[in-house]
Coordinates of C-alpha atoms in Angstrom, one line a residue:
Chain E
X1141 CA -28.6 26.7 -44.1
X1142 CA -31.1 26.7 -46.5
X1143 CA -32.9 24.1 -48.4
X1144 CA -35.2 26.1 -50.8
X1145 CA -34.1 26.4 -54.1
X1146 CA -30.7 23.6 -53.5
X1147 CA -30.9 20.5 -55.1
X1148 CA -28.5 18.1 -53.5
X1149 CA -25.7 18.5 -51.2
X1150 CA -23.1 19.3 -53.6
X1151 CA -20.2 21.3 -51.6
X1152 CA -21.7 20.5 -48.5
X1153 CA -20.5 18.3 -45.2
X1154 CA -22.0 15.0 -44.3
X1155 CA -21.6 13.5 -41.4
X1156 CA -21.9 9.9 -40.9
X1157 CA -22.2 8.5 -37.6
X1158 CA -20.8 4.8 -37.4
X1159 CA -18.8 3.5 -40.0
X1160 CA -19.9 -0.2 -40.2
X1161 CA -21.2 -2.3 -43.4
X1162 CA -23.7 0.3 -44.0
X1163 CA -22.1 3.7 -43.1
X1164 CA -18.9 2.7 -44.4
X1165 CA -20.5 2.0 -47.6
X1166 CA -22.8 5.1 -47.6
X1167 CA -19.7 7.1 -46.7
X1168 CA -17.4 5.2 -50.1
X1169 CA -20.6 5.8 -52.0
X1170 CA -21.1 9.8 -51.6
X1171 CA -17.0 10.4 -52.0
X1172 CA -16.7 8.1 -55.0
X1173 CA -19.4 9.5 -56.6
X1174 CA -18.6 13.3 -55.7
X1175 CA -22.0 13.9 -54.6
X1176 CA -21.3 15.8 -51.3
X1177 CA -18.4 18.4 -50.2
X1178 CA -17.2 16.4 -47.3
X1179 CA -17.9 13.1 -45.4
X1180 CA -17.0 13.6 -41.3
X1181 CA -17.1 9.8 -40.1
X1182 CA -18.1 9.2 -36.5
X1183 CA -16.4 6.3 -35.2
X1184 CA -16.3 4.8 -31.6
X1185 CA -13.1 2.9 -32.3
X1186 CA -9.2 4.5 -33.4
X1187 CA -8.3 2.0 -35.4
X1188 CA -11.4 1.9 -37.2
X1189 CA -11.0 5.9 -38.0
X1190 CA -7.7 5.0 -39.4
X1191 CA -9.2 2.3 -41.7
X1192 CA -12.0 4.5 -42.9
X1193 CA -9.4 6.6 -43.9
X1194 CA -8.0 4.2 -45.7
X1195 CA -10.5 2.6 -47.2
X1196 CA -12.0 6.1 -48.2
X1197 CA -14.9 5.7 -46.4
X1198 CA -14.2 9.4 -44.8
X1199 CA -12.3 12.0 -45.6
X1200 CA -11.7 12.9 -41.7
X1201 CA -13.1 11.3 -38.4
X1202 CA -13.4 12.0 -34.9
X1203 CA -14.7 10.1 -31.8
X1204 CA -16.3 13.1 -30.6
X1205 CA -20.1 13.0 -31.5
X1206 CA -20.6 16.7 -31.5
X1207 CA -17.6 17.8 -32.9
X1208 CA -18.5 15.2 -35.8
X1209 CA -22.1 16.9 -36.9
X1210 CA -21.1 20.2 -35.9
X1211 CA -21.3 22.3 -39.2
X1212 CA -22.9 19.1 -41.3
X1213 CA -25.6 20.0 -43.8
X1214 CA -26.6 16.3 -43.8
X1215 CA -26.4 13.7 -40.6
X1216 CA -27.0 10.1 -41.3
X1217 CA -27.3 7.9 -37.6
X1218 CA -25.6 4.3 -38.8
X1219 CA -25.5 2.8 -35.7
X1220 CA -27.4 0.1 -34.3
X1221 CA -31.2 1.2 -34.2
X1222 CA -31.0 1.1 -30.2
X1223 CA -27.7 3.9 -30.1
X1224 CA -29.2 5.3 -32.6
X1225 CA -32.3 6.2 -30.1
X1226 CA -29.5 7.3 -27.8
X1227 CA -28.2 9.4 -30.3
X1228 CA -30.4 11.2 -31.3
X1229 CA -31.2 13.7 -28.3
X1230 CA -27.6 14.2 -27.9
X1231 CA -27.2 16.0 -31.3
X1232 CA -29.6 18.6 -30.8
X1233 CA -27.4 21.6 -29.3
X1234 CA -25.0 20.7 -32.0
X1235 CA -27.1 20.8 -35.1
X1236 CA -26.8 23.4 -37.5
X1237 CA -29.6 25.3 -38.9
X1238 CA -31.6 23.4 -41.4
X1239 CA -29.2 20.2 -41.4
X1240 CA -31.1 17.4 -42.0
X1241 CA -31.2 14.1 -39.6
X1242 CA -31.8 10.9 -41.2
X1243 CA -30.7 7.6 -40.2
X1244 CA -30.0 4.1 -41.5
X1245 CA -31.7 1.5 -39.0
X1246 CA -33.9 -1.2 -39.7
X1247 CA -37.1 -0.1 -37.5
X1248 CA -38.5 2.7 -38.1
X1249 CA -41.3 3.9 -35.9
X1250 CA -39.1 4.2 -32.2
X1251 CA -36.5 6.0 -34.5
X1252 CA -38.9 8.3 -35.9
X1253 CA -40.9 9.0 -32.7
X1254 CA -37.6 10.4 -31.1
X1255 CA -37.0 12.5 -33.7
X1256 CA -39.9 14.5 -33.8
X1257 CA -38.6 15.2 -30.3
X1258 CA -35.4 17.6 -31.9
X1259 CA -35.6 20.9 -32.3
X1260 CA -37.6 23.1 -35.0
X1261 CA -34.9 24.0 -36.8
X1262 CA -33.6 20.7 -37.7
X1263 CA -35.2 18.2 -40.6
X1264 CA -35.8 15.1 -39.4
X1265 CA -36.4 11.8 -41.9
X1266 CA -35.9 8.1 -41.3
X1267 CA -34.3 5.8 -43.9
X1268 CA -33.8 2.0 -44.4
X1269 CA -31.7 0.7 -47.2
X1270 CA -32.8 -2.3 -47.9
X1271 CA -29.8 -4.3 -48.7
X1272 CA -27.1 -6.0 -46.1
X1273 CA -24.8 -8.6 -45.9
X1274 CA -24.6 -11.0 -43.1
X1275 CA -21.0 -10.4 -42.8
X1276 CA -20.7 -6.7 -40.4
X1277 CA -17.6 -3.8 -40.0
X1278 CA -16.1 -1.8 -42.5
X1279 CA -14.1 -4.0 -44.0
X1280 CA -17.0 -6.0 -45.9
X1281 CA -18.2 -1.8 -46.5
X1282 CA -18.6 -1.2 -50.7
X1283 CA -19.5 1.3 -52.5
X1284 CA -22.3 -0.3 -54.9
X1285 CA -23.8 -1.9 -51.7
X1286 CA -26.9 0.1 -52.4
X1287 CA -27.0 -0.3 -56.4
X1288 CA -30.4 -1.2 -56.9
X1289 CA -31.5 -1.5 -53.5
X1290 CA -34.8 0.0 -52.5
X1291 CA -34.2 2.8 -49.7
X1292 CA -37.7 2.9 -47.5
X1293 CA -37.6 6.7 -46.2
X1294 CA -40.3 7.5 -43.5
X1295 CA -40.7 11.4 -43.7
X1296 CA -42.5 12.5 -40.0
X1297 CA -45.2 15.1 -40.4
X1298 CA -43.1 18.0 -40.2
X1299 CA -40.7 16.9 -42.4
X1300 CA -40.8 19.5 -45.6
X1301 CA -41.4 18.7 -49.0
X1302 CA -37.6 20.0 -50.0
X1303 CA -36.3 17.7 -47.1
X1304 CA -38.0 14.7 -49.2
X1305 CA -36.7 15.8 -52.7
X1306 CA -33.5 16.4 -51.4
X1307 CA -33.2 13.0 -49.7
X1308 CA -35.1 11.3 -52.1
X1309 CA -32.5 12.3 -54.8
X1310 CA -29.4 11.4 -52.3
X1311 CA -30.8 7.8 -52.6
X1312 CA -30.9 7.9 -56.1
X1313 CA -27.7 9.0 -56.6
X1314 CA -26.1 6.7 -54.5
X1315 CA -28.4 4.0 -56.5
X1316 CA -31.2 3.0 -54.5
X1317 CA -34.6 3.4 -55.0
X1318 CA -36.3 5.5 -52.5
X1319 CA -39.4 4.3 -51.3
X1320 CA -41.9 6.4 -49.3
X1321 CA -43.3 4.5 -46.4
X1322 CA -45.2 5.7 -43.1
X1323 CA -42.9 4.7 -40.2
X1324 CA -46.0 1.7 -38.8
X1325 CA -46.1 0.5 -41.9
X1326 CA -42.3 -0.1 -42.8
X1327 CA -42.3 -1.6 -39.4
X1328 CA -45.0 -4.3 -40.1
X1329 CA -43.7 -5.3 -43.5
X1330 CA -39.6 -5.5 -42.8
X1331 CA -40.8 -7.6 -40.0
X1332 CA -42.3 -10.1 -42.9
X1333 CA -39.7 -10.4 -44.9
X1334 CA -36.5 -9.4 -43.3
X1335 CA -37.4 -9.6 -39.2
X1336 CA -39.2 -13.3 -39.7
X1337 CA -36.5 -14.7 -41.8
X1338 CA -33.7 -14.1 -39.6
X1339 CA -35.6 -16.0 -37.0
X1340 CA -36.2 -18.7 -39.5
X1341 CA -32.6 -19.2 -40.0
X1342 CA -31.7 -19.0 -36.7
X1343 CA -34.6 -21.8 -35.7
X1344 CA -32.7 -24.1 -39.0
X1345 CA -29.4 -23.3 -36.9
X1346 CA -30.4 -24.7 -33.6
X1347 CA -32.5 -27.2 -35.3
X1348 CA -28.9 -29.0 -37.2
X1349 CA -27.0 -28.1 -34.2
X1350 CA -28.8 -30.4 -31.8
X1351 CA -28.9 -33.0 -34.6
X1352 CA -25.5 -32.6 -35.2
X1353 CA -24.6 -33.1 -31.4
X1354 CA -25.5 -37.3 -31.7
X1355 CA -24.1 -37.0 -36.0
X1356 CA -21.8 -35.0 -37.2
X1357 CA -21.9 -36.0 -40.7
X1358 CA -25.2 -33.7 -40.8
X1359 CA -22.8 -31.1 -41.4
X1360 CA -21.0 -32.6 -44.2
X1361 CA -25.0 -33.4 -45.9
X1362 CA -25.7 -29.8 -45.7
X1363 CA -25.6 -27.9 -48.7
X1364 CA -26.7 -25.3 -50.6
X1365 CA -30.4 -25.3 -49.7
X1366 CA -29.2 -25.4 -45.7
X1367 CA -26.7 -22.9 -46.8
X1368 CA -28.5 -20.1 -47.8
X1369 CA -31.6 -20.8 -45.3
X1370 CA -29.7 -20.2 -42.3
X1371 CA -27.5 -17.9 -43.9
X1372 CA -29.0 -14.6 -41.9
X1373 CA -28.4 -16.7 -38.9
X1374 CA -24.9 -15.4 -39.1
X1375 CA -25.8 -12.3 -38.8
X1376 CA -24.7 -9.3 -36.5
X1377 CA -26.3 -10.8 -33.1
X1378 CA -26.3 -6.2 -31.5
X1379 CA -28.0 -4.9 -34.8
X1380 CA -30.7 -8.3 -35.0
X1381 CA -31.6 -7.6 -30.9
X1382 CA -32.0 -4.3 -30.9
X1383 CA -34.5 -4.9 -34.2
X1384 CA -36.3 -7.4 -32.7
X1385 CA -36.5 -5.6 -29.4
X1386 CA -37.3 -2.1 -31.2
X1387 CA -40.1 -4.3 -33.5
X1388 CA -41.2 -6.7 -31.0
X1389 CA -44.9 -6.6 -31.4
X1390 CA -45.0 -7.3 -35.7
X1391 CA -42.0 -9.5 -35.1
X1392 CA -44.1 -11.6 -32.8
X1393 CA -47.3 -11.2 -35.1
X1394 CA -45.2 -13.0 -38.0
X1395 CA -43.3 -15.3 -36.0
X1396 CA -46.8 -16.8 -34.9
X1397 CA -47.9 -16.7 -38.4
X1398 CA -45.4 -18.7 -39.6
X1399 CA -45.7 -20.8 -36.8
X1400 CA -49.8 -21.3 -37.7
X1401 CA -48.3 -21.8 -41.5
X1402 CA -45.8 -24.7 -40.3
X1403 CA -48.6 -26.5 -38.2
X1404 CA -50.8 -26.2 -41.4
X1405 CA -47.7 -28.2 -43.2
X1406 CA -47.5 -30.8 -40.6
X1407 CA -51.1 -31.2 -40.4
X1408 CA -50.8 -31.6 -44.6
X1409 CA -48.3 -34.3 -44.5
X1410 CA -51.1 -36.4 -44.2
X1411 CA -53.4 -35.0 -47.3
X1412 CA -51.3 -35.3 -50.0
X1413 CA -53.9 -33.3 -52.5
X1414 CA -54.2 -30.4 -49.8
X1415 CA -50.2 -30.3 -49.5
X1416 CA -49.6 -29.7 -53.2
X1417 CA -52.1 -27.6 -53.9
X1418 CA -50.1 -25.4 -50.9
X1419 CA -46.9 -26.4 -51.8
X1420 CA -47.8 -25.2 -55.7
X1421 CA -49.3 -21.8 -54.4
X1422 CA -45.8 -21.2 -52.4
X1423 CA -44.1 -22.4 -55.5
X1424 CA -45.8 -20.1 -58.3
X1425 CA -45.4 -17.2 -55.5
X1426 CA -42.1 -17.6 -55.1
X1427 CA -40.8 -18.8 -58.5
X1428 CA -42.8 -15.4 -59.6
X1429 CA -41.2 -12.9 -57.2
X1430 CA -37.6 -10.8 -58.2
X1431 CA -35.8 -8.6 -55.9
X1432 CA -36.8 -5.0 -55.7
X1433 CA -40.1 -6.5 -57.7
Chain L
X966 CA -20.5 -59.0 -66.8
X967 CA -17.8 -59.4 -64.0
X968 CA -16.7 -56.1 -61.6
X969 CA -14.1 -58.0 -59.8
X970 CA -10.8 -56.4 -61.0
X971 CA -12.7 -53.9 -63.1
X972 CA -11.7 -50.5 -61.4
X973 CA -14.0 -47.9 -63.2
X974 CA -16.4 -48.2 -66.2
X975 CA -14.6 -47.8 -68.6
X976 CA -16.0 -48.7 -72.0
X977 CA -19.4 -49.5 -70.2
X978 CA -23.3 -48.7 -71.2
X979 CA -24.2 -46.6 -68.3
X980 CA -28.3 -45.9 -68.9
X981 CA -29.7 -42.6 -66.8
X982 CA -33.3 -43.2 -66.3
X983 CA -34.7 -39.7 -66.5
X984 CA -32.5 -36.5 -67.9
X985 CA -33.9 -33.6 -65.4
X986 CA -31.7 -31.6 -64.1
X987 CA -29.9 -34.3 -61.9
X988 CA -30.0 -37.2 -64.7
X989 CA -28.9 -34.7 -67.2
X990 CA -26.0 -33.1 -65.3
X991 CA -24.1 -36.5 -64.6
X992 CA -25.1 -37.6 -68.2
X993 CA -22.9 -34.5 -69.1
X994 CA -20.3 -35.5 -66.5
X995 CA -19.9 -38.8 -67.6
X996 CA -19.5 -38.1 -71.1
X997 CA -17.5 -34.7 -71.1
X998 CA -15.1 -36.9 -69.0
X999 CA -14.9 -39.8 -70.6
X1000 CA -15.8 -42.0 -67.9
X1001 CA -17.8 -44.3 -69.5
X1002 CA -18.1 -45.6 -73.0
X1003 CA -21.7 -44.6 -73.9
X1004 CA -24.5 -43.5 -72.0
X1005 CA -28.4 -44.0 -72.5
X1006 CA -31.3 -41.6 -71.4
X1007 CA -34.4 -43.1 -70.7
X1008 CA -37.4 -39.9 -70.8
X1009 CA -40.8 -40.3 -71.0
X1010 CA -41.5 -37.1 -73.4
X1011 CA -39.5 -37.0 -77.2
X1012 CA -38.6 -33.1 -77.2
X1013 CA -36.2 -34.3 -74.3
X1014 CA -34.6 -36.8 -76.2
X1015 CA -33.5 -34.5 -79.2
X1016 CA -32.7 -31.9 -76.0
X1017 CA -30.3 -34.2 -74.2
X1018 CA -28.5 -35.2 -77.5
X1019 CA -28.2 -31.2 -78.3
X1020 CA -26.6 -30.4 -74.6
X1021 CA -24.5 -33.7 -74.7
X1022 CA -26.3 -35.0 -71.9
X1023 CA -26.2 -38.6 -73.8
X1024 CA -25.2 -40.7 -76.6
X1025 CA -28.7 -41.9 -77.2
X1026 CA -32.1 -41.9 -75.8
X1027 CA -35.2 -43.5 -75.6
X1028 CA -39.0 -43.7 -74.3
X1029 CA -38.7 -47.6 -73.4
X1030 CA -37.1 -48.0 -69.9
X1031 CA -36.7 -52.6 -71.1
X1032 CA -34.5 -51.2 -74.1
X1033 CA -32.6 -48.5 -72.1
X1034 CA -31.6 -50.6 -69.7
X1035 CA -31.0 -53.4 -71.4
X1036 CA -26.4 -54.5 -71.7
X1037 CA -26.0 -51.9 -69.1
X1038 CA -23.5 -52.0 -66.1
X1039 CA -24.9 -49.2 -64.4
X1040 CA -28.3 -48.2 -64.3
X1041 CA -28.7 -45.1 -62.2
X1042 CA -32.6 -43.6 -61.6
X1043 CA -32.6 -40.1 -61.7
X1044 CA -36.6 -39.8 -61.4
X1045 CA -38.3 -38.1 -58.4
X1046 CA -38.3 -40.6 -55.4
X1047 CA -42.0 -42.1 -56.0
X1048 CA -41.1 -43.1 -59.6
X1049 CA -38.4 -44.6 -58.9
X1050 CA -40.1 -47.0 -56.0
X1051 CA -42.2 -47.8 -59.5
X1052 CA -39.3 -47.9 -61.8
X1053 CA -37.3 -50.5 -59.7
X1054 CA -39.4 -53.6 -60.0
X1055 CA -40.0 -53.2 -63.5
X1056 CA -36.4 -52.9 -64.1
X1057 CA -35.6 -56.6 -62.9
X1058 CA -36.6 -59.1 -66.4
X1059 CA -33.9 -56.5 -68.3
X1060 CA -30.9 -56.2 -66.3
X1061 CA -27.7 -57.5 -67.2
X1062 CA -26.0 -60.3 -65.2
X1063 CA -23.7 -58.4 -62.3
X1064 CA -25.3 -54.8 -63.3
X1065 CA -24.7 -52.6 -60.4
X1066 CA -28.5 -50.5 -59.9
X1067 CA -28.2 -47.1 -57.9
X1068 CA -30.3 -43.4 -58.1
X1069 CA -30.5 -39.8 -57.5
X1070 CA -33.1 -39.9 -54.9
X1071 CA -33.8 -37.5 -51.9
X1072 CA -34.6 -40.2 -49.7
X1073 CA -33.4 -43.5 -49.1
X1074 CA -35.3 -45.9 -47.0
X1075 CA -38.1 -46.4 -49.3
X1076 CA -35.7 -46.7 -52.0
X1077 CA -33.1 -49.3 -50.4
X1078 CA -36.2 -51.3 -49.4
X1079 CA -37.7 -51.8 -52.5
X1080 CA -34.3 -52.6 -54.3
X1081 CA -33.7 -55.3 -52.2
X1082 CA -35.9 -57.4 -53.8
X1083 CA -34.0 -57.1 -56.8
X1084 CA -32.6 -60.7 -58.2
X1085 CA -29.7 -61.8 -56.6
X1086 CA -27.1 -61.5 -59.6
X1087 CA -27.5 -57.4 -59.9
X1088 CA -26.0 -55.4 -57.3
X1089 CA -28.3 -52.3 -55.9
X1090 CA -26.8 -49.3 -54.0
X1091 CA -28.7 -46.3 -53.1
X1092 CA -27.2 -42.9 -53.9
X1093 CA -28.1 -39.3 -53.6
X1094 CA -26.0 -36.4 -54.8
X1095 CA -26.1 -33.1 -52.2
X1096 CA -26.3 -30.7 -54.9
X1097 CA -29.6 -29.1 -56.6
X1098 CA -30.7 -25.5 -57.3
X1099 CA -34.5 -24.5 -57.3
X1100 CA -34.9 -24.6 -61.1
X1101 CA -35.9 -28.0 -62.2
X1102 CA -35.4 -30.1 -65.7
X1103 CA -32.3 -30.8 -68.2
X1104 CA -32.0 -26.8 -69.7
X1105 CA -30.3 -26.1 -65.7
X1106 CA -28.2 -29.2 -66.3
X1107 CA -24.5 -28.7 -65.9
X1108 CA -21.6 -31.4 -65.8
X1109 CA -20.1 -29.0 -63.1
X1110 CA -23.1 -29.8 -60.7
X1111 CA -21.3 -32.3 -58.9
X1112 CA -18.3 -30.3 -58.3
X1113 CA -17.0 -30.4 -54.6
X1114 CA -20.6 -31.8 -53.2
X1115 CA -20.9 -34.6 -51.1
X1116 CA -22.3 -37.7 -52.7
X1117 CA -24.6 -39.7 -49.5
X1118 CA -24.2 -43.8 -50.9
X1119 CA -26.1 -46.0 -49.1
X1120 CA -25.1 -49.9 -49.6
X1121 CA -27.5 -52.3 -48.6
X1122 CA -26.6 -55.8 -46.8
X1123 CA -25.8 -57.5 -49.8
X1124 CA -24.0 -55.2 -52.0
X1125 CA -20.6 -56.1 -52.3
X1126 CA -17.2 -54.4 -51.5
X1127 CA -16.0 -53.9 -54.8
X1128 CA -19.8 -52.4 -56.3
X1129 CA -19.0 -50.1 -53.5
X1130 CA -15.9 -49.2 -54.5
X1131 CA -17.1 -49.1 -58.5
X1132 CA -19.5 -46.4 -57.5
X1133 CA -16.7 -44.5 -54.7
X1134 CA -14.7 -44.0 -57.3
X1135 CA -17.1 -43.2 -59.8
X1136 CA -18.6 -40.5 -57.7
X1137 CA -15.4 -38.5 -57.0
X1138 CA -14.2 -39.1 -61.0
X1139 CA -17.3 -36.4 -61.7
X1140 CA -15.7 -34.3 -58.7
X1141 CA -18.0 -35.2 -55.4
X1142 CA -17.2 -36.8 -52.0
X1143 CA -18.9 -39.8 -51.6
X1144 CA -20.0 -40.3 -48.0
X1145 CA -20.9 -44.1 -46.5
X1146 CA -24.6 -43.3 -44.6
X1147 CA -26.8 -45.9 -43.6
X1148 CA -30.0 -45.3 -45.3
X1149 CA -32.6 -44.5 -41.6
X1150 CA -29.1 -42.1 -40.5
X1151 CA -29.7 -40.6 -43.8
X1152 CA -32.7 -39.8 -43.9
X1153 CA -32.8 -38.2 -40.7
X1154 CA -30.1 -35.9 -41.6
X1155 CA -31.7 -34.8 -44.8
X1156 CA -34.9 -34.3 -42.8
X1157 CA -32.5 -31.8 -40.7
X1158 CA -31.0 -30.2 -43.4
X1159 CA -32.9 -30.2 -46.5
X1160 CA -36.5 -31.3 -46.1
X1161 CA -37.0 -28.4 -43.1
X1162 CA -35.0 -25.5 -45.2
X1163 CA -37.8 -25.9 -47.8
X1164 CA -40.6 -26.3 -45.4
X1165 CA -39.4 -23.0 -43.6
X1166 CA -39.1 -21.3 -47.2
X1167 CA -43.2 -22.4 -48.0
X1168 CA -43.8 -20.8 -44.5
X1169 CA -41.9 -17.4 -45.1
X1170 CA -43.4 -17.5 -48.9
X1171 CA -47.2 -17.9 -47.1
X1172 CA -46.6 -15.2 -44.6
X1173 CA -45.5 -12.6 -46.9
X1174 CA -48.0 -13.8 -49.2
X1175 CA -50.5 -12.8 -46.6
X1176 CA -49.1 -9.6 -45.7
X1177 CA -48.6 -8.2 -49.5
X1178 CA -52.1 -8.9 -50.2
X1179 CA -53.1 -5.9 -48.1
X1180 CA -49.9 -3.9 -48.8
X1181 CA -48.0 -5.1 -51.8
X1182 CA -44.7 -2.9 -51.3
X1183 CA -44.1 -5.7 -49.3
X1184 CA -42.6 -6.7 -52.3
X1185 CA -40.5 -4.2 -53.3
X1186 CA -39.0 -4.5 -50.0
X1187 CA -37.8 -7.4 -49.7
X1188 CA -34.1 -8.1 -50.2
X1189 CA -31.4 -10.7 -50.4
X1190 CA -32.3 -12.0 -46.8
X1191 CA -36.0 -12.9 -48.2
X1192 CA -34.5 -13.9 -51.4
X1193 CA -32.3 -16.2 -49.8
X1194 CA -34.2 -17.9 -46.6
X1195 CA -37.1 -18.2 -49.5
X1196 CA -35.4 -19.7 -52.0
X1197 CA -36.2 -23.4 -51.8
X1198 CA -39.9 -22.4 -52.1
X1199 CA -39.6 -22.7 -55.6
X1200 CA -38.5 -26.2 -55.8
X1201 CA -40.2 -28.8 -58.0
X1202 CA -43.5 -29.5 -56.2
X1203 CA -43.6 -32.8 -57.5
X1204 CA -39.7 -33.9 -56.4
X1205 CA -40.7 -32.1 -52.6
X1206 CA -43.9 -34.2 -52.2
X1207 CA -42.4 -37.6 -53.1
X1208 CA -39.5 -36.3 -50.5
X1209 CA -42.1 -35.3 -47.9
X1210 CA -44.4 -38.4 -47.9
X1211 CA -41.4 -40.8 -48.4
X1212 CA -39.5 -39.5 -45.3
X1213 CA -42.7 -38.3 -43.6
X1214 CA -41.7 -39.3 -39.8
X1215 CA -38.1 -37.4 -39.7
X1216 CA -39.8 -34.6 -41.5
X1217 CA -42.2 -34.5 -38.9
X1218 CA -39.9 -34.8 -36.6
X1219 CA -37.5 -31.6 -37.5
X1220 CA -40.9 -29.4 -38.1
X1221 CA -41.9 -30.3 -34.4
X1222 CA -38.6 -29.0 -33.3
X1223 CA -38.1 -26.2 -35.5
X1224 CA -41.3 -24.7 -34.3
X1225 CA -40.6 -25.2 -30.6
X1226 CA -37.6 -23.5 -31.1
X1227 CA -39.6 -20.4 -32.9
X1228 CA -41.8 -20.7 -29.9
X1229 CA -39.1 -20.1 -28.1
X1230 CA -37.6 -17.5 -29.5
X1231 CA -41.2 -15.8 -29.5
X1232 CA -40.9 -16.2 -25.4
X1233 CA -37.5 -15.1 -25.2
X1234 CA -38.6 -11.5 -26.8
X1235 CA -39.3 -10.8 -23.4
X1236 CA -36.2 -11.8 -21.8
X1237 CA -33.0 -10.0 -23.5
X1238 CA -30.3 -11.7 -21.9
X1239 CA -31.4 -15.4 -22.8
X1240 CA -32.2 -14.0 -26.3
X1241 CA -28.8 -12.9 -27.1
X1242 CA -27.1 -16.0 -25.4
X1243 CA -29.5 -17.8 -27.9
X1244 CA -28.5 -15.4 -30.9
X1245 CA -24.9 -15.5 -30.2
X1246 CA -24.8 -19.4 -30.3
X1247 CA -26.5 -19.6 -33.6
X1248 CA -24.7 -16.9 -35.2
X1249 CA -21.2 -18.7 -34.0
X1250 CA -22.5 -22.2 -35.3
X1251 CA -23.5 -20.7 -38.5
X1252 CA -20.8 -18.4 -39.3
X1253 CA -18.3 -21.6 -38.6
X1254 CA -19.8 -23.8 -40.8
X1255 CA -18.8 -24.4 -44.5
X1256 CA -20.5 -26.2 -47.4
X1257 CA -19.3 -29.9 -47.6
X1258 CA -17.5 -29.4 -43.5

């Protein structure tokens, strides 16, 4: 295959490997919209093949990894970021010429570094859509999950101009916004603001739990602020570890940033002037801020 | 005036001191349906009055908290927490004989304290609603605010059995769940629940913050998970510090635990087995609670 001259991936086989929230989705998205000749779904699981059929996620499926990308102009990896490490060498005698490799997980320089490993003749890009719900599977799948999302993709030096443009307009026309972004940096930044809050929520879990152990009624108190703070605590425990694990270093940087910020706030309850002029900042910054923005 | 017998307040002057977003909201409640026979704001600035009258939020207004309070049964403070500790004394030379005094407050210690030494013929009892939203002041007003949230009341000694009931049934006329806390318990749940989710949202605000001022796409990369855990960082600075210095010790208390459980989790990135055991109990706490359960 050849990229040179072809826009998208009109007419073309896709295959997407893992058909959770986020495959499932992508897979809806590129059939729904007609963007793509054929999506192949990779699926661990029978019954979930049957339900992507269903659910038009696919328009075929197989359990078999390398029957699955065998012929596929475009692989997408939408598996947890740890299989997908484990994925990715086992394509390579099954790749055809010129497909391109791109992926879906939520670190991005482990993912990237193993790809440069694949063969020449293969494309490789990373990709993170940055949307999510903290419900997993297929069944929560849609196919506006990505409308308005912004879609980090992390070319690696070989990666060819034509990959990017191609890829760049598969985002778009699933409605992202793709976002170029150097693999180190991606990882240092998701850690901010997607890595650090799931640990937050998780800390305001364990936190009501143990309160809740000697007064229950602190779960009949809890509302809407409690709600949506701990809400990523709910979250798919596989796809959070292996992110953590695969983005341990900047996780930990942030985690002990926040935990320097939180001292600072205890510290404050004490210096009421020093407090508000904090608690303003945090409020201006945050009042200020709009998704995507 | 006599409550004995008297099941609701029917007919009654009910004055709101203070039409934010609270005040105004169960001004609109009360009046849309028909709970009570007229109801008084009390602001401090004139442009709210004319507002309140154009949302419906009340029958009449006025500047002077003597004259608004004056022939009513009810007089409910819906002022942040530190205004009302002010408000409370100077209420006493105006209050109708029998007139049952309760308020929107955060916290409650503070607040039960300082109406006990209201005269014995008025009958104080502490109240706070567990429903809110980030944006502040009587244009996010809604009688629908109340809807299906639990209402904390907190009696004191001397408030009698039917004042409590008065206000019981008051409460779930405008569609909450009143819930019987003592005023210390309360506080400490709140502390759990609602002071520490906005702390934790100021801490993630800060951090990412810090991070997009050397790399601003920080920005465009966050998502609903930022959006969400973040949220309460928004609040009304003014309503969070009177929170924060009147319920200072439990709020110091739920920091110090939050952050020993983030330094735990920061330890654990080393150990993968205790992490997930860790991860799995939050995410099956969290993903089994509902709001109001």
């Amino acid at each position: 295959m050849d990229d040179d001259g072809f826009a998208g991936f009109a007419g073309a086989t896709v295959a997407v490997v893992g058909l959770g929230l986020m495959g499932g989705s992508l897979g809806m998205a590129l059939r729904q919209r007609r963007l793509v000749g054929r999506v192949v779904g990779v699926v661990r699981r029978p019954e979930v093949a049957a339900q992507a059929i269903r659910l038009g996620a696919a328009d075929a499926t197989t359990t078999d990894l390398a029957e699955g990308v065998r012929g596929a102009a475009l692989v997408v990896l939408a598996t947890p970021v740890r299989t997908i490490l484990e994925q990715i060498p086992r394509l390579e005698p099954h790749l055809a010429d010129g497909a391109i490799v791109t992926d879906l997980g939520s670190t991005k320089t482990a993912i990237t570094q193993t790809m440069a490993a694949l063969p020449g003749h293969v494309q490789p890009i990373g990709g993170h859509p940055m949307c999510g719900k903290e419900v997993a599977g297929l069944a929560a799948a849609e196919p506006s999950l990505f409308d308005g999302a912004t879609w980090a993709l992390t070319p690696l030096q070989r990666t060819r101009p034509a990959t990017i443009e191609r890829m760049r307009a598969l985002v778009q026309a699933v409605g992202a916004r793709p976002l170029m972004v150097e693999p180190d940096r991606h990882d240092r930044l998701v850690a901010a603001i997607s890595h650090l809050p799931y640990l937050l929520a998780v800390s305001l879990t364990q936190v009501a739990e143990v309160v809740g152990q000697d007064d229950d009624a602190v779960w009949r108190l809890a509302a809407s602020g409690f709600r949506d703070t701990s809400r990523l605590a709910a979250s798919d425990v596989q796809m959070m570890l292996d992110i953590l694990i695969t983005n341990r270093r900047y996780v930990r940087l942030m985690l002990q940033s926040a935990r320097a910020r939180l001292a600072d706030l205890d510290r404050l309850l004490d210096d009421e002037t020093a407090l508000r002029a904090v608690l303003e900042a945090a409020q201006a910054q945050r009042a200020g801020w709009r998704p995507g923005g």
